[in-house]
PDB file of C-alpha atoms and ligand atoms in Angstrom:
ATOM      1  CA  MET A   1     -90.210 -61.675  74.168  1.00 57.00           C
ATOM      2  CA  GLY A   2     -89.248 -61.437  70.482  1.00 75.00           C
ATOM      3  CA  GLU A   3     -90.924 -59.603  67.676  1.00 90.00           C
ATOM      4  CA  PRO A   4     -94.627 -58.851  68.229  1.00 95.00           C
ATOM      5  CA  LEU A   5     -97.157 -60.985  66.344  1.00 96.00           C
ATOM      6  CA  VAL A   6     -99.330 -57.931  65.774  1.00 97.00           C
ATOM      7  CA  GLU A   7     -98.488 -54.254  65.933  1.00 97.00           C
ATOM      8  CA  LEU A   8    -101.120 -51.655  65.078  1.00 98.00           C
ATOM      9  CA  VAL A   9     -99.954 -48.054  65.208  1.00 98.00           C
ATOM     10  CA  GLY A  10    -102.467 -45.247  64.805  1.00 98.00           C
ATOM     11  CA  VAL A  11    -104.761 -47.565  62.881  1.00 98.00           C
ATOM     12  CA  GLU A  12    -108.081 -46.265  61.630  1.00 97.00           C
ATOM     13  CA  HIS A  13    -110.593 -47.820  59.302  1.00 98.00           C
ATOM     14  CA  ARG A  14    -113.479 -46.266  57.418  1.00 97.00           C
ATOM     15  CA  TYR A  15    -115.777 -48.050  55.005  1.00 96.00           C
ATOM     16  CA  ARG A  16    -117.256 -46.447  51.949  1.00 92.00           C
ATOM     17  CA  ALA A  17    -121.026 -46.746  51.789  1.00 87.00           C
ATOM     18  CA  GLY A  18    -122.012 -45.045  48.533  1.00 90.00           C
ATOM     19  CA  ARG A  19    -120.860 -41.453  48.938  1.00 91.00           C
ATOM     20  CA  ALA A  20    -120.743 -41.602  52.700  1.00 92.00           C
ATOM     21  CA  GLU A  21    -117.884 -42.845  54.801  1.00 93.00           C
ATOM     22  CA  VAL A  22    -118.497 -45.015  57.841  1.00 93.00           C
ATOM     23  CA  PRO A  23    -115.803 -44.629  60.509  1.00 95.00           C
ATOM     24  CA  ALA A  24    -115.599 -48.175  61.864  1.00 96.00           C
ATOM     25  CA  LEU A  25    -112.442 -48.372  63.952  1.00 97.00           C
ATOM     26  CA  GLY A  26    -109.796 -46.336  65.720  1.00 92.00           C
ATOM     27  CA  PRO A  27    -107.524 -44.563  65.862  1.00 97.00           C
ATOM     28  CA  LEU A  28    -105.960 -47.260  67.990  1.00 97.00           C
ATOM     29  CA  ASP A  29    -102.630 -48.776  68.931  1.00 97.00           C
ATOM     30  CA  LEU A  30    -102.451 -52.446  69.759  1.00 98.00           C
ATOM     31  CA  ARG A  31     -99.673 -54.937  70.219  1.00 97.00           C
ATOM     32  CA  VAL A  32     -99.931 -58.695  70.603  1.00 97.00           C
ATOM     33  CA  ASP A  33     -96.832 -60.587  71.689  1.00 96.00           C
ATOM     34  CA  PRO A  34     -95.966 -64.232  71.076  1.00 94.00           C
ATOM     35  CA  GLY A  35     -97.704 -66.429  73.630  1.00 93.00           C
ATOM     36  CA  GLU A  36    -100.475 -63.916  74.261  1.00 95.00           C
ATOM     37  CA  PHE A  37    -104.184 -64.687  74.208  1.00 96.00           C
ATOM     38  CA  LEU A  38    -105.884 -61.368  73.560  1.00 98.00           C
ATOM     39  CA  VAL A  39    -109.664 -61.147  73.798  1.00 98.00           C
ATOM     40  CA  VAL A  40    -111.468 -58.156  72.284  1.00 98.00           C
ATOM     41  CA  VAL A  41    -114.868 -57.220  73.699  1.00 97.00           C
ATOM     42  CA  GLY A  42    -117.127 -54.438  72.488  1.00 94.00           C
ATOM     43  CA  PRO A  43    -120.672 -53.539  71.479  1.00 92.00           C
ATOM     44  CA  SER A  44    -122.137 -54.635  68.166  1.00 92.00           C
ATOM     45  CA  GLY A  45    -120.789 -52.459  65.364  1.00 93.00           C
ATOM     46  CA  SER A  46    -117.743 -51.278  67.342  1.00 94.00           C
ATOM     47  CA  GLY A  47    -115.305 -52.575  64.747  1.00 96.00           C
ATOM     48  CA  LYS A  48    -114.264 -55.924  66.236  1.00 96.00           C
ATOM     49  CA  SER A  49    -114.602 -57.875  62.985  1.00 95.00           C
ATOM     50  CA  THR A  50    -112.969 -54.963  61.165  1.00 97.00           C
ATOM     51  CA  LEU A  51    -110.008 -55.216  63.532  1.00 97.00           C
ATOM     52  CA  LEU A  52    -109.640 -58.922  62.728  1.00 96.00           C
ATOM     53  CA  ARG A  53    -110.004 -58.277  58.996  1.00 95.00           C
ATOM     54  CA  LEU A  54    -107.180 -55.710  59.160  1.00 96.00           C
ATOM     55  CA  VAL A  55    -104.921 -58.081  61.096  1.00 96.00           C
ATOM     56  CA  GLY A  56    -105.816 -60.944  58.751  1.00 94.00           C
ATOM     57  CA  GLY A  57    -104.979 -58.847  55.690  1.00 93.00           C
ATOM     58  CA  PHE A  58    -108.528 -58.875  54.297  1.00 92.00           C
ATOM     59  CA  GLU A  59    -108.691 -55.068  54.525  1.00 94.00           C
ATOM     60  CA  ARG A  60    -106.049 -52.345  54.542  1.00 95.00           C
ATOM     61  CA  PRO A  61    -106.299 -49.646  57.209  1.00 97.00           C
ATOM     62  CA  THR A  62    -107.404 -46.230  55.908  1.00 97.00           C
ATOM     63  CA  ALA A  63    -104.789 -44.660  58.194  1.00 97.00           C
ATOM     64  CA  GLY A  64    -101.932 -45.861  60.341  1.00 98.00           C
ATOM     65  CA  GLU A  65     -99.846 -48.970  60.055  1.00 97.00           C
ATOM     66  CA  ALA A  66    -100.645 -52.636  60.626  1.00 97.00           C
ATOM     67  CA  ARG A  67     -97.752 -55.046  60.966  1.00 97.00           C
ATOM     68  CA  VAL A  68     -98.381 -58.749  61.403  1.00 96.00           C
ATOM     69  CA  LEU A  69     -95.640 -61.357  61.863  1.00 93.00           C
ATOM     70  CA  GLY A  70     -93.126 -58.673  61.015  1.00 91.00           C
ATOM     71  CA  GLY A  71     -94.652 -57.490  57.743  1.00 91.00           C
ATOM     72  CA  THR A  72     -97.695 -56.158  55.947  1.00 91.00           C
ATOM     73  CA  PRO A  73    -100.564 -58.597  56.538  1.00 87.00           C
ATOM     74  CA  VAL A  74    -101.370 -60.837  53.583  1.00 83.00           C
ATOM     75  CA  ALA A  75    -104.699 -62.669  53.557  1.00 80.00           C
ATOM     76  CA  GLY A  76    -104.335 -66.385  54.121  1.00 72.00           C
ATOM     77  CA  ARG A  77    -100.627 -66.420  54.895  1.00 72.00           C
ATOM     78  CA  ASP A  78     -99.428 -67.804  58.253  1.00 79.00           C
ATOM     79  CA  VAL A  79    -102.542 -66.563  60.017  1.00 89.00           C
ATOM     80  CA  GLY A  80    -105.508 -68.814  60.787  1.00 88.00           C
ATOM     81  CA  THR A  81    -109.003 -67.371  60.824  1.00 90.00           C
ATOM     82  CA  VAL A  82    -112.348 -68.520  62.168  1.00 91.00           C
ATOM     83  CA  PHE A  83    -114.952 -66.067  60.917  1.00 86.00           C
ATOM     84  CA  GLN A  84    -118.290 -65.184  62.450  1.00 81.00           C
ATOM     85  CA  GLN A  85    -119.864 -67.355  59.743  1.00 83.00           C
ATOM     86  CA  PRO A  86    -118.236 -70.698  58.924  1.00 83.00           C
ATOM     87  CA  ARG A  87    -116.577 -70.628  55.516  1.00 86.00           C
ATOM     88  CA  LEU A  88    -115.896 -74.217  54.563  1.00 92.00           C
ATOM     89  CA  PHE A  89    -114.858 -75.751  51.262  1.00 91.00           C
ATOM     90  CA  PRO A  90    -118.283 -76.862  50.000  1.00 91.00           C
ATOM     91  CA  TRP A  91    -116.830 -79.248  47.435  1.00 93.00           C
ATOM     92  CA  GLN A  92    -115.263 -81.302  50.215  1.00 94.00           C
ATOM     93  CA  THR A  93    -116.646 -83.469  52.980  1.00 96.00           C
ATOM     94  CA  VAL A  94    -116.345 -82.519  56.656  1.00 96.00           C
ATOM     95  CA  GLY A  95    -113.274 -84.768  56.936  1.00 96.00           C
ATOM     96  CA  GLY A  96    -111.887 -83.449  53.658  1.00 96.00           C
ATOM     97  CA  ASN A  97    -111.942 -79.883  54.981  1.00 95.00           C
ATOM     98  CA  ILE A  98    -109.741 -80.934  57.900  1.00 95.00           C
ATOM     99  CA  ALA A  99    -107.421 -83.093  55.785  1.00 95.00           C
ATOM    100  CA  THR A 100    -106.810 -80.183  53.413  1.00 93.00           C
ATOM    101  CA  ALA A 101    -105.832 -77.903  56.301  1.00 91.00           C
ATOM    102  CA  LEU A 102    -103.467 -80.604  57.576  1.00 93.00           C
ATOM    103  CA  ARG A 103    -101.906 -80.875  54.118  1.00 92.00           C
ATOM    104  CA  TRP A 104    -101.387 -77.090  54.038  1.00 86.00           C
ATOM    105  CA  ALA A 105     -99.841 -77.292  57.502  1.00 85.00           C
ATOM    106  CA  GLY A 106     -97.289 -79.786  56.178  1.00 89.00           C
ATOM    107  CA  VAL A 107     -98.619 -82.815  58.087  1.00 92.00           C
ATOM    108  CA  PRO A 108     -97.417 -85.967  56.284  1.00 95.00           C
ATOM    109  CA  ARG A 109    -100.083 -87.798  54.293  1.00 96.00           C
ATOM    110  CA  ALA A 110     -99.802 -90.949  56.420  1.00 97.00           C
ATOM    111  CA  ASP A 111    -100.670 -89.022  59.606  1.00 96.00           C
ATOM    112  CA  ARG A 112    -103.607 -87.076  58.187  1.00 96.00           C
ATOM    113  CA  PRO A 113    -106.437 -89.627  58.696  1.00 96.00           C
ATOM    114  CA  ARG A 114    -105.564 -90.072  62.386  1.00 96.00           C
ATOM    115  CA  ARG A 115    -105.148 -86.306  62.967  1.00 95.00           C
ATOM    116  CA  THR A 116    -108.438 -85.676  61.136  1.00 96.00           C
ATOM    117  CA  ARG A 117    -110.220 -88.130  63.446  1.00 95.00           C
ATOM    118  CA  GLU A 118    -108.631 -86.572  66.536  1.00 93.00           C
ATOM    119  CA  LEU A 119    -109.594 -83.041  65.516  1.00 93.00           C
ATOM    120  CA  LEU A 120    -113.179 -83.979  64.649  1.00 94.00           C
ATOM    121  CA  ASP A 121    -113.404 -85.860  67.924  1.00 90.00           C
ATOM    122  CA  GLN A 122    -112.172 -82.768  69.755  1.00 86.00           C
ATOM    123  CA  VAL A 123    -115.080 -80.722  68.391  1.00 86.00           C
ATOM    124  CA  GLY A 124    -117.550 -83.585  68.921  1.00 87.00           C
ATOM    125  CA  LEU A 125    -118.044 -84.457  65.241  1.00 92.00           C
ATOM    126  CA  ALA A 126    -116.259 -87.804  64.960  1.00 90.00           C
ATOM    127  CA  ASP A 127    -119.187 -89.446  63.144  1.00 94.00           C
ATOM    128  CA  LEU A 128    -119.669 -86.737  60.548  1.00 95.00           C
ATOM    129  CA  ALA A 129    -116.403 -87.016  58.589  1.00 95.00           C
ATOM    130  CA  PRO A 130    -118.023 -88.425  55.404  1.00 96.00           C
ATOM    131  CA  ARG A 131    -120.860 -85.868  55.297  1.00 96.00           C
ATOM    132  CA  ARG A 132    -120.976 -82.969  52.856  1.00 95.00           C
ATOM    133  CA  THR A 133    -120.718 -79.602  54.584  1.00 94.00           C
ATOM    134  CA  TRP A 134    -124.289 -78.639  53.605  1.00 92.00           C
ATOM    135  CA  GLU A 135    -125.554 -81.847  55.221  1.00 94.00           C
ATOM    136  CA  VAL A 136    -124.625 -80.674  58.742  1.00 94.00           C
ATOM    137  CA  SER A 137    -126.148 -77.944  60.930  1.00 89.00           C
ATOM    138  CA  GLY A 138    -124.846 -74.364  61.227  1.00 85.00           C
ATOM    139  CA  GLY A 139    -123.328 -75.026  64.655  1.00 84.00           C
ATOM    140  CA  GLN A 140    -121.676 -78.181  63.323  1.00 90.00           C
ATOM    141  CA  GLN A 141    -120.270 -76.255  60.348  1.00 92.00           C
ATOM    142  CA  GLN A 142    -118.804 -73.775  62.788  1.00 89.00           C
ATOM    143  CA  ARG A 143    -117.172 -76.618  64.702  1.00 90.00           C
ATOM    144  CA  VAL A 144    -115.650 -77.902  61.439  1.00 94.00           C
ATOM    145  CA  ALA A 145    -114.256 -74.400  60.857  1.00 92.00           C
ATOM    146  CA  ILE A 146    -112.742 -74.420  64.355  1.00 90.00           C
ATOM    147  CA  ALA A 147    -111.218 -77.886  63.844  1.00 92.00           C
ATOM    148  CA  ARG A 148    -109.807 -76.712  60.515  1.00 92.00           C
ATOM    149  CA  ALA A 149    -108.171 -73.705  62.156  1.00 88.00           C
ATOM    150  CA  LEU A 150    -106.731 -75.908  64.907  1.00 86.00           C
ATOM    151  CA  ALA A 151    -105.399 -78.315  62.253  1.00 88.00           C
ATOM    152  CA  ALA A 152    -103.283 -75.599  60.686  1.00 83.00           C
ATOM    153  CA  ARG A 153    -101.549 -74.690  63.984  1.00 83.00           C
ATOM    154  CA  PRO A 154    -100.871 -71.142  62.770  1.00 87.00           C
ATOM    155  CA  ARG A 155     -98.556 -68.794  64.662  1.00 90.00           C
ATOM    156  CA  LEU A 156    -101.445 -66.385  64.922  1.00 93.00           C
ATOM    157  CA  LEU A 157    -105.067 -67.457  65.163  1.00 93.00           C
ATOM    158  CA  LEU A 158    -107.910 -64.959  64.717  1.00 95.00           C
ATOM    159  CA  MET A 159    -111.321 -66.020  66.001  1.00 95.00           C
ATOM    160  CA  ASP A 160    -114.467 -63.944  65.523  1.00 95.00           C
ATOM    161  CA  GLU A 161    -117.190 -65.027  67.976  1.00 94.00           C
ATOM    162  CA  PRO A 162    -116.533 -68.640  67.019  1.00 92.00           C
ATOM    163  CA  PHE A 163    -118.784 -70.133  69.703  1.00 90.00           C
ATOM    164  CA  ALA A 164    -121.823 -67.880  69.308  1.00 87.00           C
ATOM    165  CA  ALA A 165    -123.953 -70.557  67.603  1.00 81.00           C
ATOM    166  CA  LEU A 166    -123.054 -73.431  69.927  1.00 86.00           C
ATOM    167  CA  ASP A 167    -124.871 -74.969  72.875  1.00 88.00           C
ATOM    168  CA  ALA A 168    -123.502 -74.173  76.338  1.00 90.00           C
ATOM    169  CA  LEU A 169    -121.874 -77.558  76.905  1.00 87.00           C
ATOM    170  CA  THR A 170    -120.019 -77.646  73.583  1.00 85.00           C
ATOM    171  CA  ARG A 171    -119.009 -74.036  74.094  1.00 89.00           C
ATOM    172  CA  GLU A 172    -117.457 -74.749  77.489  1.00 90.00           C
ATOM    173  CA  ARG A 173    -115.573 -77.745  76.148  1.00 84.00           C
ATOM    174  CA  LEU A 174    -114.181 -75.791  73.212  1.00 86.00           C
ATOM    175  CA  GLN A 175    -113.305 -72.825  75.441  1.00 90.00           C
ATOM    176  CA  GLU A 176    -111.115 -75.171  77.460  1.00 87.00           C
ATOM    177  CA  ASP A 177    -109.456 -76.515  74.286  1.00 83.00           C
ATOM    178  CA  VAL A 178    -108.900 -73.095  72.788  1.00 87.00           C
ATOM    179  CA  ARG A 179    -107.526 -71.731  76.046  1.00 86.00           C
ATOM    180  CA  SER A 180    -104.543 -74.045  75.754  1.00 79.00           C
ATOM    181  CA  LEU A 181    -103.685 -72.987  72.194  1.00 78.00           C
ATOM    182  CA  THR A 182    -101.123 -70.340  73.030  1.00 79.00           C
ATOM    183  CA  ASP A 183     -97.602 -71.330  73.908  1.00 78.00           C
ATOM    184  CA  GLY A 184     -94.372 -69.352  74.000  1.00 79.00           C
ATOM    185  CA  GLU A 185     -94.593 -68.616  70.263  1.00 86.00           C
ATOM    186  CA  ARG A 186     -98.188 -68.741  69.140  1.00 89.00           C
ATOM    187  CA  GLY A 187    -100.867 -66.199  69.862  1.00 93.00           C
ATOM    188  CA  VAL A 188    -104.610 -65.779  69.559  1.00 95.00           C
ATOM    189  CA  VAL A 189    -106.835 -62.745  68.991  1.00 97.00           C
ATOM    190  CA  PHE A 190    -110.378 -63.699  69.936  1.00 97.00           C
ATOM    191  CA  VAL A 191    -113.507 -61.557  69.612  1.00 97.00           C
ATOM    192  CA  THR A 192    -116.559 -62.087  71.794  1.00 95.00           C
ATOM    193  CA  HIS A 193    -119.562 -60.338  73.345  1.00 90.00           C
ATOM    194  CA  GLY A 194    -119.314 -62.560  76.398  1.00 93.00           C
ATOM    195  CA  VAL A 195    -117.616 -61.081  79.443  1.00 96.00           C
ATOM    196  CA  ASP A 196    -117.308 -64.494  81.144  1.00 96.00           C
ATOM    197  CA  GLU A 197    -115.886 -66.024  77.996  1.00 96.00           C
ATOM    198  CA  ALA A 198    -113.409 -63.144  77.682  1.00 97.00           C
ATOM    199  CA  VAL A 199    -112.068 -63.454  81.228  1.00 98.00           C
ATOM    200  CA  PHE A 200    -111.907 -67.239  81.028  1.00 97.00           C
ATOM    201  CA  LEU A 201    -109.890 -67.278  77.803  1.00 96.00           C
ATOM    202  CA  ALA A 202    -107.717 -64.186  77.949  1.00 97.00           C
ATOM    203  CA  ASP A 203    -104.355 -63.217  79.298  1.00 95.00           C
ATOM    204  CA  ARG A 204    -105.448 -59.758  78.321  1.00 98.00           C
ATOM    205  CA  VAL A 205    -108.856 -58.228  77.602  1.00 98.00           C
ATOM    206  CA  VAL A 206    -109.279 -55.156  75.440  1.00 98.00           C
ATOM    207  CA  VAL A 207    -112.655 -53.409  75.501  1.00 98.00           C
ATOM    208  CA  LEU A 208    -113.604 -51.281  72.474  1.00 97.00           C
ATOM    209  CA  SER A 209    -115.892 -48.262  72.638  1.00 96.00           C
ATOM    210  CA  ASP A 210    -118.904 -47.706  70.430  1.00 94.00           C
ATOM    211  CA  ARG A 211    -118.180 -47.142  66.742  1.00 92.00           C
ATOM    212  CA  PRO A 212    -115.549 -46.123  65.770  1.00 95.00           C
ATOM    213  CA  GLY A 213    -113.997 -48.566  68.227  1.00 96.00           C
ATOM    214  CA  ARG A 214    -111.187 -47.276  70.417  1.00 97.00           C
ATOM    215  CA  VAL A 215    -109.517 -48.988  73.327  1.00 97.00           C
ATOM    216  CA  VAL A 216    -111.309 -48.009  76.557  1.00 97.00           C
ATOM    217  CA  LEU A 217    -109.839 -50.779  78.738  1.00 98.00           C
ATOM    218  CA  ASP A 218    -106.696 -52.872  78.342  1.00 98.00           C
ATOM    219  CA  LEU A 219    -106.691 -55.295  81.257  1.00 98.00           C
ATOM    220  CA  PRO A 220    -104.170 -58.046  82.037  1.00 98.00           C
ATOM    221  CA  VAL A 221    -105.845 -61.264  83.225  1.00 97.00           C
ATOM    222  CA  PRO A 222    -103.325 -62.992  85.482  1.00 95.00           C
ATOM    223  CA  LEU A 223    -105.298 -66.229  86.007  1.00 94.00           C
ATOM    224  CA  PRO A 224    -103.410 -69.547  85.908  1.00 91.00           C
ATOM    225  CA  ARG A 225    -103.511 -71.187  82.463  1.00 86.00           C
ATOM    226  CA  SER A 226    -103.018 -74.713  83.688  1.00 84.00           C
ATOM    227  CA  GLY A 227    -103.284 -76.763  86.844  1.00 87.00           C
ATOM    228  CA  VAL A 228    -106.618 -75.341  88.008  1.00 91.00           C
ATOM    229  CA  PRO A 229    -109.863 -77.067  86.914  1.00 92.00           C
ATOM    230  CA  ALA A 230    -112.044 -74.836  84.730  1.00 92.00           C
ATOM    231  CA  ASP A 231    -114.977 -74.877  87.174  1.00 93.00           C
ATOM    232  CA  GLU A 232    -112.773 -73.875  90.062  1.00 95.00           C
ATOM    233  CA  LEU A 233    -111.301 -71.042  88.014  1.00 95.00           C
ATOM    234  CA  ARG A 234    -114.729 -69.759  86.962  1.00 95.00           C
ATOM    235  CA  GLY A 235    -115.849 -69.862  90.598  1.00 96.00           C
ATOM    236  CA  SER A 236    -112.831 -68.047  92.046  1.00 97.00           C
ATOM    237  CA  ALA A 237    -112.853 -64.590  93.650  1.00 97.00           C
ATOM    238  CA  GLU A 238    -110.114 -63.434  91.228  1.00 97.00           C
ATOM    239  CA  PHE A 239    -112.303 -64.425  88.294  1.00 98.00           C
ATOM    240  CA  ALA A 240    -115.277 -62.510  89.723  1.00 98.00           C
ATOM    241  CA  ALA A 241    -113.186 -59.388  90.291  1.00 98.00           C
ATOM    242  CA  LEU A 242    -111.845 -59.390  86.715  1.00 98.00           C
ATOM    243  CA  ARG A 243    -115.304 -60.077  85.287  1.00 98.00           C
ATOM    244  CA  GLY A 244    -116.602 -57.132  87.303  1.00 98.00           C
ATOM    245  CA  GLU A 245    -113.972 -54.854  85.879  1.00 98.00           C
ATOM    246  CA  VAL A 246    -114.674 -55.836  82.247  1.00 98.00           C
ATOM    247  CA  ALA A 247    -118.441 -55.710  82.763  1.00 97.00           C
ATOM    248  CA  GLY A 248    -118.074 -52.239  84.296  1.00 97.00           C
ATOM    249  CA  ALA A 249    -116.252 -50.961  81.206  1.00 97.00           C
ATOM    250  CA  VAL A 250    -118.879 -52.499  78.917  1.00 95.00           C
ATOM    251  CA  ARG A 251    -121.714 -50.935  80.944  1.00 94.00           C
ATOM    252  CA  ALA A 252    -120.005 -47.542  80.871  1.00 94.00           C
ATOM    253  CA  ILE A 253    -120.067 -47.616  77.042  1.00 92.00           C
ATOM    254  CA  ALA A 254    -123.769 -48.393  76.960  1.00 84.00           C
ATOM    255  CA  ALA A 255    -124.544 -45.631  79.479  1.00 81.00           C
TER     256      ALA A 255
HETATM  257  N1  LIG B   1    -118.374 -53.568  54.164  1.00 87.87           N
HETATM  258  C1  LIG B   1    -118.854 -52.569  54.915  1.00 87.87           C
HETATM  259  N2  LIG B   1    -119.293 -51.418  54.359  1.00 87.87           N
HETATM  260  C2  LIG B   1    -119.759 -50.389  55.103  1.00 87.87           C
HETATM  261  N3  LIG B   1    -119.818 -50.422  56.450  1.00 87.87           N
HETATM  262  C3  LIG B   1    -119.406 -51.550  57.061  1.00 87.87           C
HETATM  263  C4  LIG B   1    -118.905 -52.679  56.335  1.00 87.87           C
HETATM  264  N4  LIG B   1    -118.565 -53.638  57.224  1.00 87.87           N
HETATM  265  C5  LIG B   1    -118.840 -53.130  58.437  1.00 87.87           C
HETATM  266  N5  LIG B   1    -119.337 -51.871  58.345  1.00 87.87           N
HETATM  267  C6  LIG B   1    -119.717 -50.989  59.464  1.00 87.87           C
HETATM  268  O1  LIG B   1    -118.549 -50.777  60.262  1.00 87.87           O
HETATM  269  C7  LIG B   1    -118.861 -50.840  61.649  1.00 87.87           C
HETATM  270  C8  LIG B   1    -118.030 -51.905  62.308  1.00 87.87           C
HETATM  271  O2  LIG B   1    -118.412 -53.172  61.806  1.00 87.87           O
HETATM  272  P1  LIG B   1    -117.848 -54.529  62.375  1.00 87.87           P
HETATM  273  O3  LIG B   1    -118.413 -55.633  61.570  1.00 87.87           O
HETATM  274  O4  LIG B   1    -116.384 -54.444  62.479  1.00 87.87           O
HETATM  275  O5  LIG B   1    -118.475 -54.528  63.865  1.00 87.87           O
HETATM  276  P2  LIG B   1    -118.458 -55.646  64.997  1.00 87.87           P
HETATM  277  O6  LIG B   1    -117.894 -54.990  66.229  1.00 87.87           O
HETATM  278  O7  LIG B   1    -117.777 -56.856  64.505  1.00 87.87           O
HETATM  279  O8  LIG B   1    -120.009 -55.922  65.246  1.00 87.87           O
HETATM  280  P3  LIG B   1    -120.768 -57.293  65.670  1.00 87.87           P
HETATM  281  O9  LIG B   1    -120.514 -57.433  67.137  1.00 87.87           O
HETATM  282  O10 LIG B   1    -122.188 -57.002  65.378  1.00 87.87           O
HETATM  283  O11 LIG B   1    -120.211 -58.417  64.842  1.00 87.87           O
HETATM  284  C9  LIG B   1    -120.363 -51.083  61.725  1.00 87.87           C
HETATM  285  O12 LIG B   1    -120.990 -49.878  61.964  1.00 87.87           O
HETATM  286  C10 LIG B   1    -120.715 -51.661  60.367  1.00 87.87           C
HETATM  287  O13 LIG B   1    -122.024 -51.320  60.017  1.00 87.87           O
HETATM  288 MG1  LIG B   2    -118.422 -58.770  64.094  1.00 87.87          MG
END
């Protein structure tokens, strides 16, 4: 199985708000292995984005230890991130944002225009390459951010409700694309409110409690990752049973 991509041991995080401290997350232990697609579900404010910020190296845990790719997480290194809000390079065009990510990923210059077209096509934005990022809609900006993260092919990809602003059809298409991102080496940690989305994407779903978020359910999702059409999978009895289990845990938190 190799070294874990993510290993959180006794991790807690509190924010300072003036004089007060806001306990946001934990204590929790969490491990993500190479090839795993982990989906984190939890109520608003339960610390899901905080969890991703700790793994991405944008925050340090107030207690416990976070190890990512075998070391202390460093923002921007080896880990790809799609935030809740798209954060594009505003001085570049839509296509330029993708080309830059390809350059960082070591894709040879000669291959970048074709790869840029393929990636924009994948997120349904083929025609928008020459536009400035402020000349496209919020949902389109988010799709550029997703294409940029895919371009980098990082060993670990962190996605924070990346599809929240998208229409249902685009969302389903991108869910299918993202689902195939993990392989033997690469892993994904994906945050969502959607129970259906979680079960469809995950090999494992973790449900967090109300703030400060702790793990209340850690459920393997043994659905086939290839060979079964998405509609068939979503309609299967196995899918319904898993969805029921996750939804039950989410309801228990709200109760
Ligand atoms: N910079 C900050 N300073 C103080 N408190 C913060 C800060 N960021 C987040 N919090 C608080 O920490 C808790 C966890 O926030 P976080 O953004 O991780 O939640 P979340 O699960 O991602 O919520 P949502 O589903 O709404 O995105 C919340 O109560 C939030 O108000
Ligand atoms: Mg959040």
